[in-house]
Short mmCIF file of C-alpha atoms in Angstrom, two decimals:
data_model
loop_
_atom_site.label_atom_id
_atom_site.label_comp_id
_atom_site.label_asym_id
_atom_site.label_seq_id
_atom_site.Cartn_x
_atom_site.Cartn_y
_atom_site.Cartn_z
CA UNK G 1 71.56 108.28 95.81
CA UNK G 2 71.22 104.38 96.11
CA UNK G 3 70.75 104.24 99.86
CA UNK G 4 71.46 101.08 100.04
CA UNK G 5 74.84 100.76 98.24
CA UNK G 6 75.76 103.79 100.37
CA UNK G 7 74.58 101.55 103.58
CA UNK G 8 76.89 98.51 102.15
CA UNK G 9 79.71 99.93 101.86
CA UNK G 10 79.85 102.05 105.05
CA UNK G 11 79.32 98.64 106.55
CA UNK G 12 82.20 97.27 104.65
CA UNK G 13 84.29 100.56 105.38
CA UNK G 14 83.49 100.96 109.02
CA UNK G 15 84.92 97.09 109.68
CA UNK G 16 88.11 98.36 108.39
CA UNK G 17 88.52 100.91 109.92
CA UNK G 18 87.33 100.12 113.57
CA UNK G 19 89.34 96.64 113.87
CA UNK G 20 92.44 98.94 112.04
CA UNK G 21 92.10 101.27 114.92
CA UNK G 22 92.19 98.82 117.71
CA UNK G 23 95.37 96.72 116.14
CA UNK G 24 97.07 100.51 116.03
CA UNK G 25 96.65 100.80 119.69
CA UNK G 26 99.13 98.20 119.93
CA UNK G 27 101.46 100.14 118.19
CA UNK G 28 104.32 100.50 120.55
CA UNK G 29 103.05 98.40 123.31
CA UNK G 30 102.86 94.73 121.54
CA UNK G 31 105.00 92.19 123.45
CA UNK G 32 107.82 91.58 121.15
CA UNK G 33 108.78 93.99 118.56
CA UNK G 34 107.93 91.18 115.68
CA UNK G 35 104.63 91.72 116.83
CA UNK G 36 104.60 95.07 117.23
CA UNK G 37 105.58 95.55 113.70
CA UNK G 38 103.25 92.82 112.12
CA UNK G 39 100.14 94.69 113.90
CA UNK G 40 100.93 98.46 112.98
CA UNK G 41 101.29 96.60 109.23
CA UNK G 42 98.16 95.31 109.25
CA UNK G 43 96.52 98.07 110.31
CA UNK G 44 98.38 100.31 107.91
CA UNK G 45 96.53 97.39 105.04
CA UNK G 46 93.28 97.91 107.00
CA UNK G 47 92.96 101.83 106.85
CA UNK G 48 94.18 101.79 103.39
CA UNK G 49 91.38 99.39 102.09
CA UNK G 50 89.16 101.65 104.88
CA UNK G 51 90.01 105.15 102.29
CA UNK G 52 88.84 103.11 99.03
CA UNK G 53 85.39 101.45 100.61
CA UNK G 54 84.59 105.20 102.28
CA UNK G 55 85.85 107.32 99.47
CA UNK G 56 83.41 104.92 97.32
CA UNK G 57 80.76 105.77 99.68
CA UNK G 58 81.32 109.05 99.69
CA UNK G 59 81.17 109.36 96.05
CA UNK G 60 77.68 107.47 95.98
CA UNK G 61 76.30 109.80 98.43
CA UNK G 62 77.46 112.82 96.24
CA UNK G 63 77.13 115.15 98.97
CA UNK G 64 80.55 116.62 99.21
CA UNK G 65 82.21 114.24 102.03
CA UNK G 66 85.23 112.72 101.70
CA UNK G 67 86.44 109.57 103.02
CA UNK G 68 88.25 111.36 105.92
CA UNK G 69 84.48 113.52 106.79
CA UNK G 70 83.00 110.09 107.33
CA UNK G 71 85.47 108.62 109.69
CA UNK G 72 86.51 111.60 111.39
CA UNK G 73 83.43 113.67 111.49
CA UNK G 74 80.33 110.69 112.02
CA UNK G 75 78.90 109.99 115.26
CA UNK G 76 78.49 106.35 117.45
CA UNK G 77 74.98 106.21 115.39
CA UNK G 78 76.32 106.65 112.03
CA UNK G 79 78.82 103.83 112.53
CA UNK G 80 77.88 100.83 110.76
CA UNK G 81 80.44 98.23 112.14
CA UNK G 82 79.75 95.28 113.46
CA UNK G 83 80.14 94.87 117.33
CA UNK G 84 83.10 92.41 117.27
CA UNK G 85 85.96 94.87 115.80
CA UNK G 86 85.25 97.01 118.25
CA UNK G 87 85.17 95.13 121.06
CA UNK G 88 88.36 96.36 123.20
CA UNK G 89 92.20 94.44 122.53
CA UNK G 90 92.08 93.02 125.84
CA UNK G 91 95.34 90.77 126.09
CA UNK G 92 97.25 89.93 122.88
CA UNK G 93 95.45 86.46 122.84
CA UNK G 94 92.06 88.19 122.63
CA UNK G 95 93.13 90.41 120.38
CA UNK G 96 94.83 87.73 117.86
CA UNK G 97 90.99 85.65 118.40
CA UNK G 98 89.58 88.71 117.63
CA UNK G 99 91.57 89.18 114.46
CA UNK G 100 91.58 85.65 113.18
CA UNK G 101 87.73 85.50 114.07
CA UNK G 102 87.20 88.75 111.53
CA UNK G 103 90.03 87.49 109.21
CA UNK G 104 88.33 84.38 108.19
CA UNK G 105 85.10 86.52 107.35
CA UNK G 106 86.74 89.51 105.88
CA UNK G 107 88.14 86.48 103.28
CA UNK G 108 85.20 84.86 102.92
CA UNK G 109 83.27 88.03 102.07
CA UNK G 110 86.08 89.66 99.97
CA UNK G 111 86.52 86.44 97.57
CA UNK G 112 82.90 86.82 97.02
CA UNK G 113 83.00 90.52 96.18
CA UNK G 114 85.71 90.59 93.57
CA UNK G 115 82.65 89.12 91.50
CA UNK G 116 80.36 92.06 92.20
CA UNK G 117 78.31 93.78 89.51
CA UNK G 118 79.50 96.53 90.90
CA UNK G 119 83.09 97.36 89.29
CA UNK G 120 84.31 99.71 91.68
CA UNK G 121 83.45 97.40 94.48
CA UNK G 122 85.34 94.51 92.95
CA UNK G 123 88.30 96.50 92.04
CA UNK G 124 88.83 97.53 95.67
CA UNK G 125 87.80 93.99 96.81
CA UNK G 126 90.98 92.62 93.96
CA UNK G 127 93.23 94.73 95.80
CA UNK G 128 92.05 94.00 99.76
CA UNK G 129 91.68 90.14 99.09
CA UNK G 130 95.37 89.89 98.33
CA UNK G 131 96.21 91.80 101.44
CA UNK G 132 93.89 89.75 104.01
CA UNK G 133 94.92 86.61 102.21
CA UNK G 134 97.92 86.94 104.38
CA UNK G 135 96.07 87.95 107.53
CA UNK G 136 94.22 85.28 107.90
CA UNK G 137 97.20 83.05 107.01
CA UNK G 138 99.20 85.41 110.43
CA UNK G 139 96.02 85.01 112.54
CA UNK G 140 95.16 81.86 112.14
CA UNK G 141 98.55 80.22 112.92
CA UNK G 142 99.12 82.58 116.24
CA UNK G 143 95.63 81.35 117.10
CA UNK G 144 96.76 77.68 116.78
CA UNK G 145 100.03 78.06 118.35
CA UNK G 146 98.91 80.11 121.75
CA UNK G 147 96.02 77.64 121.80
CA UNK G 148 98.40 74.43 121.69
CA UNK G 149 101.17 76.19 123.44
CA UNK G 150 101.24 76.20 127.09
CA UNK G 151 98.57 75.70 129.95
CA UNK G 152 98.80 79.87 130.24
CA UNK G 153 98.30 80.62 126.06
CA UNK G 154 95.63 77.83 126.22
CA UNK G 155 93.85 79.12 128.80
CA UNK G 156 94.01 82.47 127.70
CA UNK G 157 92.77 81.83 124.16
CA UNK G 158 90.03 79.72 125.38
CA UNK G 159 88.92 82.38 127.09
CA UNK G 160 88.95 85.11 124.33
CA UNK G 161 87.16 82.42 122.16
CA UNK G 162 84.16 82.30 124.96
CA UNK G 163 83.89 86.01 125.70
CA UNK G 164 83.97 86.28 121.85
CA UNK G 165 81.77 84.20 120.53
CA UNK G 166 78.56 85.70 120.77
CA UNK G 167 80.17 88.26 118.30
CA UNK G 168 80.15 86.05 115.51
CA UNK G 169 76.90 85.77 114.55
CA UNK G 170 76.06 89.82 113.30
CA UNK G 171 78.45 88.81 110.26
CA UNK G 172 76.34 86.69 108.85
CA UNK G 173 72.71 88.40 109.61
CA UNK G 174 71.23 89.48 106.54
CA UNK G 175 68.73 92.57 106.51
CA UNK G 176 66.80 93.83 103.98
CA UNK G 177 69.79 96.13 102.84
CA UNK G 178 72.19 93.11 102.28
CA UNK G 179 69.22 91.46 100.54
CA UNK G 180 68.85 94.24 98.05
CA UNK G 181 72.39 94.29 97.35
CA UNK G 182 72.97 90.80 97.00
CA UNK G 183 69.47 90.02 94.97
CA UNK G 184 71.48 92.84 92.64
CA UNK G 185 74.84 90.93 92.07
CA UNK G 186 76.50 93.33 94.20
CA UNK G 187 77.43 91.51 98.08
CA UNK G 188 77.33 88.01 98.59
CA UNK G 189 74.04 87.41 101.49
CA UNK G 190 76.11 87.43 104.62
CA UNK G 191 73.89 83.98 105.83
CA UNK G 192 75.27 82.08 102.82
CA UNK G 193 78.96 82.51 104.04
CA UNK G 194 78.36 80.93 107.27
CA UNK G 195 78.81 77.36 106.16
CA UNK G 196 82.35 77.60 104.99
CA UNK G 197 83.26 79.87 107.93
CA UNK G 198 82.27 77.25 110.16
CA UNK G 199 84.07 74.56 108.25
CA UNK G 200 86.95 76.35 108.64
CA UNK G 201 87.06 78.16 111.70
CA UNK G 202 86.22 74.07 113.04
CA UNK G 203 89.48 72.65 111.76
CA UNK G 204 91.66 76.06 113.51
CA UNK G 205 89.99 75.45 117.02
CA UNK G 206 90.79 71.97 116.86
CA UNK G 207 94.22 72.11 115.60
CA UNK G 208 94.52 74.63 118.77
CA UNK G 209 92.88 72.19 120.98
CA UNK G 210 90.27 75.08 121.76
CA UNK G 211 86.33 73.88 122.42
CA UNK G 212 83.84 76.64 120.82
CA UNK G 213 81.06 76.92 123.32
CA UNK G 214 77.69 75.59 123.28
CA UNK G 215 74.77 77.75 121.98
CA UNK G 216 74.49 79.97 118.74
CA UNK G 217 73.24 83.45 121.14
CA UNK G 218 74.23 86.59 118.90
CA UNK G 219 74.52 90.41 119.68
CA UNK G 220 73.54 92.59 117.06
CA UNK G 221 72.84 96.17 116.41
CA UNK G 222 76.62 97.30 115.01
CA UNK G 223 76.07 97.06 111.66
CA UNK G 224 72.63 98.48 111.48
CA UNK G 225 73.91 100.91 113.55
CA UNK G 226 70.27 100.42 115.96
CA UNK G 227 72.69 100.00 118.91
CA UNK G 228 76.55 99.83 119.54
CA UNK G 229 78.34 98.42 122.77
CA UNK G 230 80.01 101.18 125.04
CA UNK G 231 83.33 100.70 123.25
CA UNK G 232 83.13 102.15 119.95
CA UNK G 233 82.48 105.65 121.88
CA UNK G 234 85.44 105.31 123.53
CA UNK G 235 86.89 104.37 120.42
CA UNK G 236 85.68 107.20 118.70
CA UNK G 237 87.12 110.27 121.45
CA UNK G 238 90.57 108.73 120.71
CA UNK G 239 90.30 108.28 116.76
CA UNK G 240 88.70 112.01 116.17
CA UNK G 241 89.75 114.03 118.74
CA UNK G 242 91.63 116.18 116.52
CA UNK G 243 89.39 116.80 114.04
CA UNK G 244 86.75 117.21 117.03
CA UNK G 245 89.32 119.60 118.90
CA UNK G 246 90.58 121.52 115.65
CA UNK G 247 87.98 121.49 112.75
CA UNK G 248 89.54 121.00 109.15
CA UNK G 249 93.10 120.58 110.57
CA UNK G 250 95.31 119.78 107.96
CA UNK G 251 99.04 118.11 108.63
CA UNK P 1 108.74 120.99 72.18
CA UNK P 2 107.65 117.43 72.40
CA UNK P 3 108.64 114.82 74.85
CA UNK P 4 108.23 111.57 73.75
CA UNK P 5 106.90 108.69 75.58
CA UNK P 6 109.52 106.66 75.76
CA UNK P 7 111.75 109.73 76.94
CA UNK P 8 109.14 109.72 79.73
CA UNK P 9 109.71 106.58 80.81
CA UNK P 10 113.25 106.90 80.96
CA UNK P 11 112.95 109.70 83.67
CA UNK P 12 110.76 107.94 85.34
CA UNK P 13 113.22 105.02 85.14
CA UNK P 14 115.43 107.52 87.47
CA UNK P 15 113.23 108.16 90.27
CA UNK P 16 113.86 105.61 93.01
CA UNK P 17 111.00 103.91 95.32
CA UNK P 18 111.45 106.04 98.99
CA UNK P 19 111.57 102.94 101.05
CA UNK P 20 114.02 101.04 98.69
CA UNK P 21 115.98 103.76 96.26
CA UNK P 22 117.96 101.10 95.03
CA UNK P 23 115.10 100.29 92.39
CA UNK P 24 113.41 102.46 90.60
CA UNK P 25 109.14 103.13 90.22
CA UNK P 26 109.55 101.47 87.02
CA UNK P 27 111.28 98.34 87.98
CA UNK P 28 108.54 98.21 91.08
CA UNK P 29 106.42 97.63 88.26
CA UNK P 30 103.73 100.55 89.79
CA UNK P 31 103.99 102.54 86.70
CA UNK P 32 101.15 101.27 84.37
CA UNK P 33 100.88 103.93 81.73
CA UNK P 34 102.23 107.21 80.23
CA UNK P 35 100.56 108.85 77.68
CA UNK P 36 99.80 112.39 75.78
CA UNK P 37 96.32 113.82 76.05
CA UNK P 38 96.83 116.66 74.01
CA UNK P 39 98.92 119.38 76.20
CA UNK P 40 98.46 117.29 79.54
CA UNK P 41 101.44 114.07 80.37
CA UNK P 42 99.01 111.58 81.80
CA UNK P 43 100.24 108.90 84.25
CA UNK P 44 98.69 105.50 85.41
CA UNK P 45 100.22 104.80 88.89
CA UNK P 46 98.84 101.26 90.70
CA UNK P 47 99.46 101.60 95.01
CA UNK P 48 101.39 98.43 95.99
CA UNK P 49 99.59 98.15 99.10
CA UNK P 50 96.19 99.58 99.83
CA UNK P 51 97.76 101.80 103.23
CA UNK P 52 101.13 102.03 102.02
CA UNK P 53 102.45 105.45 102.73
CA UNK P 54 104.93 105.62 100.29
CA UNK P 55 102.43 105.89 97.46
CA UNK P 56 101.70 109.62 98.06
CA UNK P 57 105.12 110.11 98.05
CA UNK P 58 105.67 108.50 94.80
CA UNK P 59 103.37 110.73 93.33
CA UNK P 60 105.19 113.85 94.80
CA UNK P 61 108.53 112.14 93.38
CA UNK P 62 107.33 111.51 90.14
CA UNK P 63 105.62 114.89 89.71
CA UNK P 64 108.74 116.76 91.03
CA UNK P 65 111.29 114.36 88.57
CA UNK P 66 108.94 115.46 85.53
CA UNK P 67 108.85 119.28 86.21
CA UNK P 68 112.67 119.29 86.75
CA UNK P 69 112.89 117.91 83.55
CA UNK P 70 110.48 120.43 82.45
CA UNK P 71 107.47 119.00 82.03
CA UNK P 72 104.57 121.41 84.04
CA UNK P 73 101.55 119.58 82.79
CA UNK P 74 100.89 116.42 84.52
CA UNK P 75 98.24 114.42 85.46
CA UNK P 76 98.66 111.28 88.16
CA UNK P 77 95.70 108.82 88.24
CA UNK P 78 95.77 106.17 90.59
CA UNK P 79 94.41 103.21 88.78
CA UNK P 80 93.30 100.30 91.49
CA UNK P 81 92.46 97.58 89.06
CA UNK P 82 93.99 95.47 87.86
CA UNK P 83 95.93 95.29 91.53
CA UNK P 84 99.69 95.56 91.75
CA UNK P 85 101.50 92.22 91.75
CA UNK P 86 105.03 91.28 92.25
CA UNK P 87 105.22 89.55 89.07
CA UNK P 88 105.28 93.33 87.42
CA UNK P 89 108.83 93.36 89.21
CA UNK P 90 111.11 93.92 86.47
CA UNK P 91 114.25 91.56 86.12
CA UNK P 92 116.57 94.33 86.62
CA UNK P 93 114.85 95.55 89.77
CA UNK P 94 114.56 91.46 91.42
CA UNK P 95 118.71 91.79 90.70
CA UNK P 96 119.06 95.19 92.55
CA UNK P 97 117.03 93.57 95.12
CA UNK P 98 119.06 90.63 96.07
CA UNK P 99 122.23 92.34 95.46
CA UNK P 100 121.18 95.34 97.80
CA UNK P 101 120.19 92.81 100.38
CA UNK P 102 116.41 92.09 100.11
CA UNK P 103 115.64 88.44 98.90
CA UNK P 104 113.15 89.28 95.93
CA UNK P 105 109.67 87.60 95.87
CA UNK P 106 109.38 84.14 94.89
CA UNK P 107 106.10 81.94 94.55
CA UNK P 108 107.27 79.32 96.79
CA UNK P 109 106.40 81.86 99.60
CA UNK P 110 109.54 82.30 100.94
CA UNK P 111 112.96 83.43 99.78
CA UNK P 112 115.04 80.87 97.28
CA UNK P 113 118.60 81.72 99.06
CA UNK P 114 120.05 84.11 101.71
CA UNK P 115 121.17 87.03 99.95
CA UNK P 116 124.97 87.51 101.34
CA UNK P 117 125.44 83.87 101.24
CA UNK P 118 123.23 82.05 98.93
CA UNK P 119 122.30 79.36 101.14
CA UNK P 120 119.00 77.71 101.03
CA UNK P 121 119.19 77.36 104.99
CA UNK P 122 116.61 79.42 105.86
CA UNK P 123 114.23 80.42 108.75
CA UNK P 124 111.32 82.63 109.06
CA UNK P 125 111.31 85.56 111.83
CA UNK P 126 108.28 87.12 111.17
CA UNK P 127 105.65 87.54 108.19
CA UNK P 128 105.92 91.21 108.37
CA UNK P 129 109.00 93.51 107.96
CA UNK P 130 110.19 97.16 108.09
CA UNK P 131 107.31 98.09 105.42
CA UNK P 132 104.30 96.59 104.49
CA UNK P 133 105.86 94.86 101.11
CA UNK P 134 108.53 92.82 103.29
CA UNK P 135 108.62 89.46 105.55
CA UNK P 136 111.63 88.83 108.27
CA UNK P 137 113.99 85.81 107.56
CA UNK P 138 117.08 84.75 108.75
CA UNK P 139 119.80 82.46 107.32
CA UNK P 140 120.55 79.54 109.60
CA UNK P 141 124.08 79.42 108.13
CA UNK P 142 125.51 83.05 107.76
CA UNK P 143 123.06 83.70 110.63
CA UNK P 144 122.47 87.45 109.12
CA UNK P 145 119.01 88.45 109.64
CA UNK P 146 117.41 90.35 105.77
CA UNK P 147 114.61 91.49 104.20
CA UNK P 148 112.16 89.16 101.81
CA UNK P 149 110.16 90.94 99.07
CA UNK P 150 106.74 89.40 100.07
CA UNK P 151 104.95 87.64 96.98
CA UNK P 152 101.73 89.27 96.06
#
């Protein structure tokens, strides 16, 4: 097995399907029912790309697992997310920061990989690029009118952007795995996405007359999987109860 | 006996999309190849989107309109690349569209005309709809809420 294909692409999986998860949990609960119905749809998009980047991994691992064994049946450790999907929804401005603050990287990264030398990766990345194409275009204009909408929204989104930011900077940490894969033609290095992020993720918080705050401080440990927050546990006893409760349950 | 291909794709020309059974899986354009390998029907089927739940059920659909025709040897592929589009629409199935309600896809990124009116007055309610292929609109002059066929 190439260990480190297997590592990419739980990485690429696991994004998917933790930030899918937490923009379900809105399901029913989402302030208008616009809203309610944009966020289940995206998540539907999100665990959909999540069963082609895990069912690819589970193929390169050739052990037997299916895409279902490794999100269902893996543990905190095994995760290899990074820490910003699955930091909790809070309120619906935190959770629309969250998304756009993913969306913009999820493009970035996806435009890149529908030129990998891998084929299978770049088929699936054809398909999802389409798909968060029109995320980003959803997330970013929410984030620009709650931002320049009233004192409240303002306030509120400037405050999702601060307890956010920190998150940010995991994306675009390379390790020796993503250096590997990208020396091979098959990820883009995570570091050389930053710029255009940046460029663009400027123009959004200006336009919604949000200030990014000072310092470049990062978390890590999500997508090496050395050390998750408290969240994704919780995360996890809601998402795989059933297969925790009732082994090999079948609908 | 022998079925031909283009007898195939006839039938297949019957089964209607779940969420929309006005138009068929071959006007959705999701049908992207039916051939013979030796005893075995073989079938090319591309998702629309990537979490879609119809697409299973287009499978079951498909494999339960062949078998009724009498067909017991089939074989459903799901071919990812190259990805669907809304350009493999056929023309017939953009005019059931419209005339069942749903503005079809159009690359301006937004419906041309209201489809119980036609007028071009037209306002956007939401990007998503009822299923993940759809967009909310509204016409500002009819004032009936419909459906667009997203462009993808």
């Amino acid at each position: 097995m190439n260990n480190a294909l297997f590592e990419s692409l739980l990485r690429l999986g696991d994004n998917t399907l933790v930030i899918g998860h937490r923009v379900s949990e809105w399901c029913g609960v989402a302030p208008v029912l616009e809203e309610d119905i944009a966020l289940a749809n995206m998540a539907l998009d999100l665990i959909g790309q999540t069963q082609m980047w895990l069912g690819l991994a589970a193929d390169v691992e050739g052990e037997g697992r299916s895409a279902d064994d490794l999100a269902m049946l893996r543990d905190v450790w095994d995760f290899r997310n990074v820490l910003l999907v699955e930091q909790p929804n809070g309120d619906f401005g935190q959770t629309i920061m969250r998304q756009y603050l993913f969306d913009q990287f999820h493009l970035l990264q996806l435009q890149h990989l529908t030129q990998s030398t891998e084929d299978r990766i770049a088929a699936i990345a054809q398909k999802a690029v389409k798909e968060v194409t029109y995320h980003v275009d959803r997330s970013r204009d929410t984030v620009v009118a709650l931002g320049d909408g009233t004192e409240e929204s303002n306030r509120r989104m400037q405050a999702a952007l601060t307890k956010l930011w920190p998150y940010i900077g995991e994306m675009f940490a390379a390790d020796a795995i993503d250096l590997e894969m990208a020396t091979a033609g098959v990820i883009p290095d995570p570091a050389s996405l930053r710029a255009d992020y940046d460029a663009a993720t400027r123009v959004v918080f200006a336009d919604a007359v949000l200030t990014p705050p000072a310092g470049d401080f990062a978390h890590g440990g999500g997508k090496t999987g050395f050390r998750h927050s408290e969240h994704l546990g919780h995360l996890l006893t809601q998402m795989q109860w059933l297969q925790r409760a009732y082994p090999g349950a079948r609908w | 006996m022998t079925v031909s291909v283009a007898q195939v794709w006839q039938w297949l020309d019957e089964v209607p999309d779940p969420e929309i059974p006005v138009i068929s899986v071959v006007d959705l354009g999701i049908v992207r190849d039916v051939k013979w390998d030796n005893e075995t029907l073989e079938l090319a089927v591309t998702p629309t989107y990537s979490g879609c739940p119809a697409t299973r059920v287009i499978a079951m659909d498909i494999e339960t309109a062949l078998r009724d025709h009498g067909l017991s040897d089939i074989r459903i592929k799901t071919r990812i690349s190259p990805p669907w589009t809304t350009d493999w629409l056929t023309e017939s199935g953009r005019a059931k569209l419209e005339e069942y309600g749903i503005a079809p896809p159009s690359p301006a990124g937004g419906p041309e005309k209201c489809p119980q009116c036609g007028s071009g007055n037209l306002s956007k309610i939401s990007q998503f709809g009822s299923t993940p292929c759809k967009a909310h609109w509204r016409c500002d002059d009819c004032l009936e809420p419909f459906d667009y066929f997203k462009c993808l």
